[in-house]
Tab-separated table of C-alpha atoms in Angstrom:
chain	number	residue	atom	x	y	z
A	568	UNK	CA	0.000	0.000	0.000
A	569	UNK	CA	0.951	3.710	0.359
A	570	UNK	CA	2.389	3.976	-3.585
A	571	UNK	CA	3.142	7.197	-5.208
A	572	UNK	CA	3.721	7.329	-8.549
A	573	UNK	CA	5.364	10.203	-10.820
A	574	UNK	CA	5.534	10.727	-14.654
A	575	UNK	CA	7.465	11.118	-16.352
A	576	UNK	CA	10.532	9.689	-14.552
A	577	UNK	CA	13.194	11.608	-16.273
A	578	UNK	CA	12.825	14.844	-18.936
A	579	UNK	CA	14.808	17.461	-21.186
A	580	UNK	CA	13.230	19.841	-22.545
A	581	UNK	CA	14.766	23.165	-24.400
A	582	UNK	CA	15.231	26.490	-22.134
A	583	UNK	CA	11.580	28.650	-22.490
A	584	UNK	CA	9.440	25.776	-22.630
A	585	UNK	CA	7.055	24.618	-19.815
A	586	UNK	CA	7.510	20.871	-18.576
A	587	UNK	CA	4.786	19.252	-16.444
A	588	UNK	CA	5.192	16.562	-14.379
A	589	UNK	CA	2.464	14.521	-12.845
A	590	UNK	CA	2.292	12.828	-9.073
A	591	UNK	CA	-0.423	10.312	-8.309
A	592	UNK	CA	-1.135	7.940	-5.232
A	593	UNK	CA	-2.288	4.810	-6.589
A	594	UNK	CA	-3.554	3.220	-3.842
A	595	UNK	CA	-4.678	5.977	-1.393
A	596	UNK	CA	-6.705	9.274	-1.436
A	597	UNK	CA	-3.963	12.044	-0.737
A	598	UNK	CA	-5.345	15.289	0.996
A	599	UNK	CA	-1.998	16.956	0.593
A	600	UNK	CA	0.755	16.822	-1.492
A	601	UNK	CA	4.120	18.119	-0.880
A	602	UNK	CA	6.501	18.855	-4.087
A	603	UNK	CA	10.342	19.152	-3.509
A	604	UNK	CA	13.435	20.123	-5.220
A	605	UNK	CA	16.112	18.417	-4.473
A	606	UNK	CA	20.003	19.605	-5.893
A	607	UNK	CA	23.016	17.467	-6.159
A	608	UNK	CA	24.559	16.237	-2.650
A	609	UNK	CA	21.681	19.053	-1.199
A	610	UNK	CA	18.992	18.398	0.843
A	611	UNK	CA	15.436	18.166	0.196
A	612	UNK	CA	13.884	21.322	-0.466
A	613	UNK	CA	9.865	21.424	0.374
A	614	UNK	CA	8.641	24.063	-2.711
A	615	UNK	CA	5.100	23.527	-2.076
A	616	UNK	CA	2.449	22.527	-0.356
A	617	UNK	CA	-1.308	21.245	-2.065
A	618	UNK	CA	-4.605	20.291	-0.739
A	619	UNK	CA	-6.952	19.046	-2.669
A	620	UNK	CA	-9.349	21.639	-4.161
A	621	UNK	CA	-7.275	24.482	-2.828
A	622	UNK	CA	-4.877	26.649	-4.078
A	623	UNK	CA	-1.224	25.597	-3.551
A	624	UNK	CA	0.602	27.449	-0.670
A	625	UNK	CA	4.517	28.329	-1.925
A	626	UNK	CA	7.282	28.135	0.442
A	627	UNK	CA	9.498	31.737	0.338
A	628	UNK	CA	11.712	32.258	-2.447
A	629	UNK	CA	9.711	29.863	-4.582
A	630	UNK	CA	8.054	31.603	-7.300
A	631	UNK	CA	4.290	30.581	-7.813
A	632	UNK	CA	3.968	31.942	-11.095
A	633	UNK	CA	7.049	29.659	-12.150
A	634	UNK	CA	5.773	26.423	-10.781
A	635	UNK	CA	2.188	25.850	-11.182
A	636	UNK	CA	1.056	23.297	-8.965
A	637	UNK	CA	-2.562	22.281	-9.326
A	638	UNK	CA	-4.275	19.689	-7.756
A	639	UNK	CA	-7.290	18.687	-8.998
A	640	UNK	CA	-8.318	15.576	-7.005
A	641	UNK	CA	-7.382	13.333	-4.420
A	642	UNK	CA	-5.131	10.990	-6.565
A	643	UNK	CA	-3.276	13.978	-8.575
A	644	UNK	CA	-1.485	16.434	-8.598
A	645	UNK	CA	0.561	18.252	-11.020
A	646	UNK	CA	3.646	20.844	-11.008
A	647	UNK	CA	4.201	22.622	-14.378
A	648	UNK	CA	7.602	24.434	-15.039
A	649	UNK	CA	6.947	27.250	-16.910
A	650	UNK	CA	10.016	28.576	-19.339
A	651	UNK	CA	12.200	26.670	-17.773
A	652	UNK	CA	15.773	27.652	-17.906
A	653	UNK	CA	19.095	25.635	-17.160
A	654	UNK	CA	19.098	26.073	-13.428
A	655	UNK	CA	15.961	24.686	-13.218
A	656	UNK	CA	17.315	22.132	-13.826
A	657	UNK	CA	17.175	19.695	-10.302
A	658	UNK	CA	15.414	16.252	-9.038
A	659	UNK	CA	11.574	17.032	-8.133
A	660	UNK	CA	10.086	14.439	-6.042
A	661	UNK	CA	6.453	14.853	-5.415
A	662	UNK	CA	4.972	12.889	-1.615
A	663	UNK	CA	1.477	12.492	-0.485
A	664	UNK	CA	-0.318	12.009	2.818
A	665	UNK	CA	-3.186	10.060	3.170
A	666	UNK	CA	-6.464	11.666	4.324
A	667	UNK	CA	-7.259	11.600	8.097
A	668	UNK	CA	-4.841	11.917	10.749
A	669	UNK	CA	-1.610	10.349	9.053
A	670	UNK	CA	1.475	12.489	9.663
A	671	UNK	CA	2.790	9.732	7.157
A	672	UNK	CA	4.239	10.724	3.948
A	673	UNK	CA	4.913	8.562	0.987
A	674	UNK	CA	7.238	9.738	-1.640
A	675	UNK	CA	7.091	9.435	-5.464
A	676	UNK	CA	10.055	8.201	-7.620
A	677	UNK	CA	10.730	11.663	-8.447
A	678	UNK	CA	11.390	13.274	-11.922
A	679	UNK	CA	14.917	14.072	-12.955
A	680	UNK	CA	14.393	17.348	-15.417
A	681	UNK	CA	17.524	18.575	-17.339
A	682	UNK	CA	17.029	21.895	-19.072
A	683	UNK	CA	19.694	22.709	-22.066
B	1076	UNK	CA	11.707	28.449	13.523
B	1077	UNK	CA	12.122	24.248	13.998
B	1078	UNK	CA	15.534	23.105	13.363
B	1079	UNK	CA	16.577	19.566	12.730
B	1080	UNK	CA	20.274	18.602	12.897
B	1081	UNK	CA	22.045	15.511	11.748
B	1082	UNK	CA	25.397	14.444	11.479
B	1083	UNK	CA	26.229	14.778	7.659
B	1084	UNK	CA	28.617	11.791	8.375
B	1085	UNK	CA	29.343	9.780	6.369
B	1086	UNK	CA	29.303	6.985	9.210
B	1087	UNK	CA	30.760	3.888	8.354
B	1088	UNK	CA	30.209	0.421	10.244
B	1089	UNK	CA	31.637	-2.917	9.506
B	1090	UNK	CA	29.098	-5.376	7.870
B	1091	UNK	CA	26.770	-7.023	10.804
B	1092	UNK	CA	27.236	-4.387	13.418
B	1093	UNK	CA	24.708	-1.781	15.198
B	1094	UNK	CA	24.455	1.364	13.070
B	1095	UNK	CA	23.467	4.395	15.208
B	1096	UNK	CA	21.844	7.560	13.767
B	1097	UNK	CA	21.075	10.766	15.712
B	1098	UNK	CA	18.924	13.121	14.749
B	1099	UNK	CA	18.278	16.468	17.217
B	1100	UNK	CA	15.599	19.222	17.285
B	1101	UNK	CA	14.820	22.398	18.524
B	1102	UNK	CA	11.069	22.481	18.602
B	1103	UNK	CA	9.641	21.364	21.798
B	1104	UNK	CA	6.298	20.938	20.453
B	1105	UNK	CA	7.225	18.524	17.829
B	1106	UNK	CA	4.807	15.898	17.928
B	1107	UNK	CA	5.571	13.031	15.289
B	1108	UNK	CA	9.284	11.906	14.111
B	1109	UNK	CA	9.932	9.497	11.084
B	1110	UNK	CA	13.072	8.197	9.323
B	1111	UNK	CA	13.303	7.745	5.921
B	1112	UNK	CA	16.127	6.442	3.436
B	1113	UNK	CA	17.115	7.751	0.470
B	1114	UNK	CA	19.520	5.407	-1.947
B	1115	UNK	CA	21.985	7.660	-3.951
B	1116	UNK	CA	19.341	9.150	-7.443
B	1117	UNK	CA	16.476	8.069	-5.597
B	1118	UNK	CA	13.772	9.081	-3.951
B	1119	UNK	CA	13.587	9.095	-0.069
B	1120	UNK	CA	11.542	5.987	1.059
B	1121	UNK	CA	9.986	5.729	4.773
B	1122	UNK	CA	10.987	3.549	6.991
B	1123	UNK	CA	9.760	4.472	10.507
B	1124	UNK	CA	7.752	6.577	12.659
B	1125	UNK	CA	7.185	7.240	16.026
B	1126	UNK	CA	5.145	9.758	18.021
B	1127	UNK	CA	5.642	8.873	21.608
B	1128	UNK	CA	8.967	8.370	23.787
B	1129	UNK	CA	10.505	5.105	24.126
B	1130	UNK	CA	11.672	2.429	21.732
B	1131	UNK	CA	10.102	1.101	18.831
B	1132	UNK	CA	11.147	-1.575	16.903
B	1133	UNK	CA	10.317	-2.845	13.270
B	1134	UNK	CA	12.354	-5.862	12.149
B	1135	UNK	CA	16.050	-4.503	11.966
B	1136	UNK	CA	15.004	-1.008	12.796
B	1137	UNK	CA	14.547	0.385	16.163
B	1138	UNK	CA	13.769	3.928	16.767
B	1139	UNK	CA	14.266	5.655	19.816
B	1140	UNK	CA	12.772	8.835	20.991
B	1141	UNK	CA	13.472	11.080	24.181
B	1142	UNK	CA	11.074	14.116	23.891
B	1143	UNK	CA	12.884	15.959	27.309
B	1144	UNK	CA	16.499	15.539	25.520
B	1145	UNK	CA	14.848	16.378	22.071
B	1146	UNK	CA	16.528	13.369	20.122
B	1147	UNK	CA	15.423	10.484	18.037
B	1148	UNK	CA	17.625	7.913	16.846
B	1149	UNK	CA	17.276	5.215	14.174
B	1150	UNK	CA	19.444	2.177	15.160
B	1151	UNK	CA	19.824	-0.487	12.799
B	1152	UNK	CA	21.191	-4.061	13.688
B	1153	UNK	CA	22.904	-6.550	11.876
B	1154	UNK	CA	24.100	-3.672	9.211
B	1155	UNK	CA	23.943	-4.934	5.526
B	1156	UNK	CA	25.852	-2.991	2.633
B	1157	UNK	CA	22.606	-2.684	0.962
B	1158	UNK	CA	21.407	-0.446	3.938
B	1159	UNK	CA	24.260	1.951	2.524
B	1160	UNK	CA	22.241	5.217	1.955
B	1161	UNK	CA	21.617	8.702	3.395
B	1162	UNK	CA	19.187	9.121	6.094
B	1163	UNK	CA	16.805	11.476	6.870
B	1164	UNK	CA	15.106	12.724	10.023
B	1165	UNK	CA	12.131	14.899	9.699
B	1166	UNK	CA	9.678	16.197	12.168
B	1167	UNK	CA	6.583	17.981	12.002
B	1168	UNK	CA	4.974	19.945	15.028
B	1169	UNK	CA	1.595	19.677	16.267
B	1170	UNK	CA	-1.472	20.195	14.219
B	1171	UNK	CA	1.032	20.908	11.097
B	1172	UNK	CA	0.929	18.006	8.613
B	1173	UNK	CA	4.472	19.674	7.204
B	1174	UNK	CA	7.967	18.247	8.099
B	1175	UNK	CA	10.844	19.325	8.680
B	1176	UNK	CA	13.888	17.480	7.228
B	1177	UNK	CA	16.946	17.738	8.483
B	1178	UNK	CA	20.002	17.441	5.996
B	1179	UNK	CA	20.437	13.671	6.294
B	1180	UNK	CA	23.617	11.359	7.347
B	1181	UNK	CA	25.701	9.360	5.124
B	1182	UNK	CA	25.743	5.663	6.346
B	1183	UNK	CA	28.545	3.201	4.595
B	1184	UNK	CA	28.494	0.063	5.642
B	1185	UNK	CA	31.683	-2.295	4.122
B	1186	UNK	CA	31.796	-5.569	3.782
């Protein structure tokens, strides 16, 4: 139980062009979703957080008009990169938590995006 | 501001000893504490939680919590190379469903 799934699992795409990338629990409703960045050797960085229904509340520094994050129900959600340039370029790994009480959060695969 | 602080490591243990990870926070109303792993290009996977002091075990894993010292710590027995990964605390306070990761230690265990 408790999968998270991402597409797609790796992407390049040309600097100025928008890239979305897709996170779905497969076996669980998710009330929130969580999207990260995550650099080489660096830590995760939380970008986002999503509830279902409800607009997506950005961490400071991260620019909402960049990354659209919409989620639209309680099996997906979805972060578009919007003219993406080459230090965009980064590991985004997408989690869930299950409705209820769970403090529990289950990760995604994450997407690997390379921007040239 | 909550803090989380880990020992980047790495920490290296022979094959088939007790790996100890230590994970300490500055929030004293953090309510729920969970390990995950996270292999080297992947993502981080979960491996325990715990929300109340004492020990709790799960197969190799036990995890260890002292809310008045404001540590948890992931011990893992019988160490395999394959458990060779970074490690990450995170935390999240009451009523808040968002953690707070701390920057993860480097575990290498050799053969």
């Amino acid at each position: 139980g408790a999968v998270v799934s991402q597409h797609p699992s790796w992407v390049i795409c040309k600097s100025g062009t928008s890239v979305k990338i897709e996170c779905r629990s497969l076996d669980f409703q998710a009330t929130t979703m969580f999207w990260y960045r995550q650099f080489p050797k660096q830590s995760l960085m939380l970008m986002a957080t999503s509830n279902e229904g409800s607009k997506a509340t950005y961490e400071q520094g991260v620019e909402k008009d960049k990354f659209l994050i919409n989620h639209a129900s309680l099996t997906l959600s979805t972060l578009t990169v919007t003219s993406a340039h080459p230090e965009d370029s980064s590991f985004y790994i997408c989690s869930a938590r299950a409705s209820g009480t769970s403090y529990e959060q289950y990760f995604g695969p994450g997407t690997r995006l390379t921007v040239t | 501001q909550k803090e989380v602080e880990q020992n980047s490591g790495p920490l290296s243990v022979p094959e088939g000893a007790i790996a100890s990870l230590n994970c300490t926070y500055s929030d004293r109303v953090s309510q729920s504490f969970f390990w995950y792993r996270q292999y080297s290009g992947k993502s981080p996977e979960l491996i325990m939680s715990i929300y109340s002091n004492g020990d709790k075990e799960d197969g190799r894993f036990t995890a260890q919590l002292n809310k008045a010292s404001q540590y948890v710590s992931l011990l893992i027995r019988d160490s395999q190379p394959s458990d060779s990964a970074t490690y990450l605390c995170a935390i999240t306070e009451g009523g808040s469903y968002i953690p707070t990761f701390g920057r993860g230690t480097s575990l290498i265990v050799h053969p």
